[in-house]
PDB file of C-alpha atoms in Angstrom:
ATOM      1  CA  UNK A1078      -5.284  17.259  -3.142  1.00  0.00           C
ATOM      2  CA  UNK A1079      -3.047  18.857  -0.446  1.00  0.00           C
ATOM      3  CA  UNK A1080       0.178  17.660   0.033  1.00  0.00           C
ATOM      4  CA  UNK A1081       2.199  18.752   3.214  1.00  0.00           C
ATOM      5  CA  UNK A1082       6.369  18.240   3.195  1.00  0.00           C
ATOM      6  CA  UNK A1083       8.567  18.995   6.017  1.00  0.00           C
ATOM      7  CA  UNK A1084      12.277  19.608   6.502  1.00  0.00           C
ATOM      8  CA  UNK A1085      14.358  21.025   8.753  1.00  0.00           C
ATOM      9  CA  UNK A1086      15.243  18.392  11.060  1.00  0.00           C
ATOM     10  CA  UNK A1087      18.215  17.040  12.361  1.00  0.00           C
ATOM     11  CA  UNK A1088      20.467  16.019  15.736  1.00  0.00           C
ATOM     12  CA  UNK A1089      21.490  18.836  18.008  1.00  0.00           C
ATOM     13  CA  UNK A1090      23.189  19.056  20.997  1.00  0.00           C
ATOM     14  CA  UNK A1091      20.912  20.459  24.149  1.00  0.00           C
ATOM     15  CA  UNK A1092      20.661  24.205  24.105  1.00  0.00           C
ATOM     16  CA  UNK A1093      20.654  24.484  20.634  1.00  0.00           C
ATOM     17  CA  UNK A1094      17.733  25.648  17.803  1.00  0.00           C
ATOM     18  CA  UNK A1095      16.335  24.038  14.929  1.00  0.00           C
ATOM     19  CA  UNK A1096      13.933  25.796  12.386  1.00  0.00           C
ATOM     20  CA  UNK A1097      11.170  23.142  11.053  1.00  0.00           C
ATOM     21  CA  UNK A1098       9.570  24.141   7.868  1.00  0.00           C
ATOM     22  CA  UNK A1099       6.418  22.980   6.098  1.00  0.00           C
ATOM     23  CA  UNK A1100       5.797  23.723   2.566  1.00  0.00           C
ATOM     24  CA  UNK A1101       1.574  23.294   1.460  1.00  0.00           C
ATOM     25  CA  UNK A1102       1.195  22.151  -1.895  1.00  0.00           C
ATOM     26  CA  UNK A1103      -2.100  22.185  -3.838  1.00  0.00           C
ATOM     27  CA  UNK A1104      -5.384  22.910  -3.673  1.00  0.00           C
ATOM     28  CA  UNK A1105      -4.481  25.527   0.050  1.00  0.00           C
ATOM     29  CA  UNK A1106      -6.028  28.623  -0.141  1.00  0.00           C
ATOM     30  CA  UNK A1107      -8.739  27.340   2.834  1.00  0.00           C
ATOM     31  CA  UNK A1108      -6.355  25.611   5.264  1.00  0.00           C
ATOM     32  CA  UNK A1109      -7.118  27.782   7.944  1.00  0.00           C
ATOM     33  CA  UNK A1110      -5.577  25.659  10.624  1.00  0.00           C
ATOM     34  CA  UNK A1111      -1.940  24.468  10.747  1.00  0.00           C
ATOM     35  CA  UNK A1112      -0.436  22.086  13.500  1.00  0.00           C
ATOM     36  CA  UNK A1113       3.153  20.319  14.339  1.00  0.00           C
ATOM     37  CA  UNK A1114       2.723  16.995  16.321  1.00  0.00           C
ATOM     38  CA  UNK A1115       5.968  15.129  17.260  1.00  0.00           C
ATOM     39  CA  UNK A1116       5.937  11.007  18.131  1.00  0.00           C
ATOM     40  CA  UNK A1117       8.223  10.100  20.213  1.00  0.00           C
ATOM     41  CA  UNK A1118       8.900   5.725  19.765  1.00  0.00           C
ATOM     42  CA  UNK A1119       6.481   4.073  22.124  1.00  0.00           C
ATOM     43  CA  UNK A1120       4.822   7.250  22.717  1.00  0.00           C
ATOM     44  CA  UNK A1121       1.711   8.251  21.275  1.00  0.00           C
ATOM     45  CA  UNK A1122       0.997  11.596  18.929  1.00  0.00           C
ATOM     46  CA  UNK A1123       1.060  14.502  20.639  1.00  0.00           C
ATOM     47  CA  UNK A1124       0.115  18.169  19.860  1.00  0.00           C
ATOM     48  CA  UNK A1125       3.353  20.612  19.826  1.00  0.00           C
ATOM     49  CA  UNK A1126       1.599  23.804  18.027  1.00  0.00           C
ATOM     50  CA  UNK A1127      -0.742  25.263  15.646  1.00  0.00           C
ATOM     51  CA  UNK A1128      -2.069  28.688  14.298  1.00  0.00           C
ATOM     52  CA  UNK A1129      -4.851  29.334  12.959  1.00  0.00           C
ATOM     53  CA  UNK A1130      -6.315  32.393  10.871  1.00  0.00           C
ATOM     54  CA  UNK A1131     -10.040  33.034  10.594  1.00  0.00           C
ATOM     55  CA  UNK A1132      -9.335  34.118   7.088  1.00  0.00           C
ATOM     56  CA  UNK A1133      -7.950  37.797   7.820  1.00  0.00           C
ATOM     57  CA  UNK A1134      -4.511  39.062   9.120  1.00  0.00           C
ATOM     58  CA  UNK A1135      -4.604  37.930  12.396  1.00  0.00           C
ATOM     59  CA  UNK A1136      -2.928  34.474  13.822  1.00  0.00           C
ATOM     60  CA  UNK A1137      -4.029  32.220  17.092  1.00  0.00           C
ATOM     61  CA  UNK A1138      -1.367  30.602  18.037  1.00  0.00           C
ATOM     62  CA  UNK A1139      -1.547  27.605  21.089  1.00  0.00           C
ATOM     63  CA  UNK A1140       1.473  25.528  22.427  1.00  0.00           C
ATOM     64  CA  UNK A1141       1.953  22.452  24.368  1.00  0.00           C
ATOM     65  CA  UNK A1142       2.849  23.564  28.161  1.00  0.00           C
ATOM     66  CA  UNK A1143       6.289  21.674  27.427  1.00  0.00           C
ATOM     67  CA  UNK A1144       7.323  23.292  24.720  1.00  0.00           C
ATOM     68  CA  UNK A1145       5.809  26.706  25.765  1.00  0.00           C
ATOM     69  CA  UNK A1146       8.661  29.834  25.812  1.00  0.00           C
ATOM     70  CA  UNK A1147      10.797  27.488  23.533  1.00  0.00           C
ATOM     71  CA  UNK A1148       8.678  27.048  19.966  1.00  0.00           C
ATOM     72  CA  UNK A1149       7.392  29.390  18.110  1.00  0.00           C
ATOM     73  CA  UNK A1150       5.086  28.515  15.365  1.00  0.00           C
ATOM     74  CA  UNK A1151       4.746  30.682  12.493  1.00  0.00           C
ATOM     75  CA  UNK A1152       3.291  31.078   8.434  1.00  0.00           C
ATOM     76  CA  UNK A1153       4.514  32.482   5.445  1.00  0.00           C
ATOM     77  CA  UNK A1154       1.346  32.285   2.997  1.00  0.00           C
ATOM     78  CA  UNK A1155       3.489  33.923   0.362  1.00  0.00           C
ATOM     79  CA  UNK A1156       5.480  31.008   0.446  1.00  0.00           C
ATOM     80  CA  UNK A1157       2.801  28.526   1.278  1.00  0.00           C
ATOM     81  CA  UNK A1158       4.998  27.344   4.534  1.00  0.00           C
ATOM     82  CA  UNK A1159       4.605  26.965   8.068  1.00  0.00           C
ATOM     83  CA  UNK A1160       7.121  26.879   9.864  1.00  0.00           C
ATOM     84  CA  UNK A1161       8.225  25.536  14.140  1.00  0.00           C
ATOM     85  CA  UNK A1162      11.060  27.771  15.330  1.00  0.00           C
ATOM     86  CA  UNK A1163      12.500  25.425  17.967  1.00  0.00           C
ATOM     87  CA  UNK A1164      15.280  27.299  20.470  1.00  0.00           C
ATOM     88  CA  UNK A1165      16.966  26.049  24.127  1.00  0.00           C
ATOM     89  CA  UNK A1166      16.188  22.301  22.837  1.00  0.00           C
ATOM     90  CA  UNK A1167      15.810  19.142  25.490  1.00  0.00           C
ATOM     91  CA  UNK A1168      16.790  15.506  25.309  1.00  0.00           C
ATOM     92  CA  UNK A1169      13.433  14.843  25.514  1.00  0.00           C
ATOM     93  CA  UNK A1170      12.113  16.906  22.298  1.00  0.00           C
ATOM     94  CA  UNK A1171      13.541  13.730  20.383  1.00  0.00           C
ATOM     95  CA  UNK A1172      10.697  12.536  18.482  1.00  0.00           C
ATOM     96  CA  UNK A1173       9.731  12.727  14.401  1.00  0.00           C
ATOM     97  CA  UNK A1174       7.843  15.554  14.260  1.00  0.00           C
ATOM     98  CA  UNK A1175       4.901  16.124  11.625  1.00  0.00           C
ATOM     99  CA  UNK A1176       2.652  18.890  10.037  1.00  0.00           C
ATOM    100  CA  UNK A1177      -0.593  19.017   9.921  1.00  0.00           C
ATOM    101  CA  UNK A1178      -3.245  20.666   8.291  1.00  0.00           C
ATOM    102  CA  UNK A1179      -7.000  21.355   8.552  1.00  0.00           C
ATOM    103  CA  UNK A1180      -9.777  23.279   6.546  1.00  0.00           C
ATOM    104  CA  UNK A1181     -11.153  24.958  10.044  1.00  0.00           C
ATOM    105  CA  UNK A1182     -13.689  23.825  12.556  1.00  0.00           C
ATOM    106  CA  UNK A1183     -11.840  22.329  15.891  1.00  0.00           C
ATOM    107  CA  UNK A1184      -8.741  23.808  15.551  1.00  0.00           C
ATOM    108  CA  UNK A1185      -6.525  22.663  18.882  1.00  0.00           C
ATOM    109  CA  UNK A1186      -3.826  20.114  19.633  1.00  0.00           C
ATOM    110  CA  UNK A1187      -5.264  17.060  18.924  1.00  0.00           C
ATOM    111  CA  UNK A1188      -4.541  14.947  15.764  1.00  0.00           C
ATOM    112  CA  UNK A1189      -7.937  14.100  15.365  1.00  0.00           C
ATOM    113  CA  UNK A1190      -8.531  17.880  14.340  1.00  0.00           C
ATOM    114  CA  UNK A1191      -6.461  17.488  11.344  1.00  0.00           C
ATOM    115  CA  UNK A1192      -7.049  15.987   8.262  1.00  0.00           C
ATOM    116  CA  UNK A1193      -3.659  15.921   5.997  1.00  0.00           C
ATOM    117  CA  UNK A1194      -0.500  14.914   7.294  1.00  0.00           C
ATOM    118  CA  UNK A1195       3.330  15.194   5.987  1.00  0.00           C
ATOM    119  CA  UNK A1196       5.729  12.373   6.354  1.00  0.00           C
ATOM    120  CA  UNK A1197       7.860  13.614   9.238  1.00  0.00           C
ATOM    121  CA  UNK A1198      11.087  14.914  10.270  1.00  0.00           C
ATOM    122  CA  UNK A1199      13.436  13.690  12.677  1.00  0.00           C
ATOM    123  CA  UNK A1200      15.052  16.048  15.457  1.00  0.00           C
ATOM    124  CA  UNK A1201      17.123  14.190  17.914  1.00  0.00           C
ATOM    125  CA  UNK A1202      18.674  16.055  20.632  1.00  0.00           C
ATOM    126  CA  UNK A1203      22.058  14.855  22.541  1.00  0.00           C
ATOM    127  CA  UNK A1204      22.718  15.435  26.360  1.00  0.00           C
TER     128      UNK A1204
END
């Protein structure tokens, strides 16, 4: 069973940075694909970043066009964590953002790609 927790978030004023982290417990070693979603209330889901890794040393990484130049997604498989780097933050970043994780196949920005799914962290950012 794989078990994704995030932490990290928090209120900031616009301009500043918040570093989400995700730590991967259990049975990991073939997540291959790793995604942040935020949800925004009445919004729907949507795709922030992921990375992927065909298994070697080298990362794919993809961002949303809103968030692209600001995020940075990144993993430590040492430490079993992925983690959003999140600089020159917007009002409209609010939203609880979530990890996500996937054993491979599509690997993009849609939820439906993913299979587990942490609880969330909130990031609110003030004008």
């Amino acid at each position: 069973q794989v078990q994704l927790v995030e932490s990290g978030g928090g209120s900031v004023q616009a301009g500043g940075s918040l570093r989400l982290s995700c730590a991967v417990f259990g049975y990991t070693y073939s997540l291959k694909c790793m995604g942040w979603f935020r949800q925004a209330p009445g919004k729907e889901r949507e795709g922030v970043a992921r990375i992927y890794s065909s298994g070697g040393s080298t990362y794919y990484t993809d961002y949303a066009d809103s968030v692209k130049g600001r995020f940075t997604i990144s993993q430590d498989n040492a430490e079993n964590t992925v983690y959003l780097q999140m600089t020159s933050l917007k009002p409209e970043d609010t939203a609880m953002y979530y990890c996500a994780g996937s054993y491979g196949g599509s690997c993009g920005l849609y939820a439906l790609d993913y299979t587990y799914w942490g609880q969330g962290t909130q990031v609110t950012v003030s004008s």
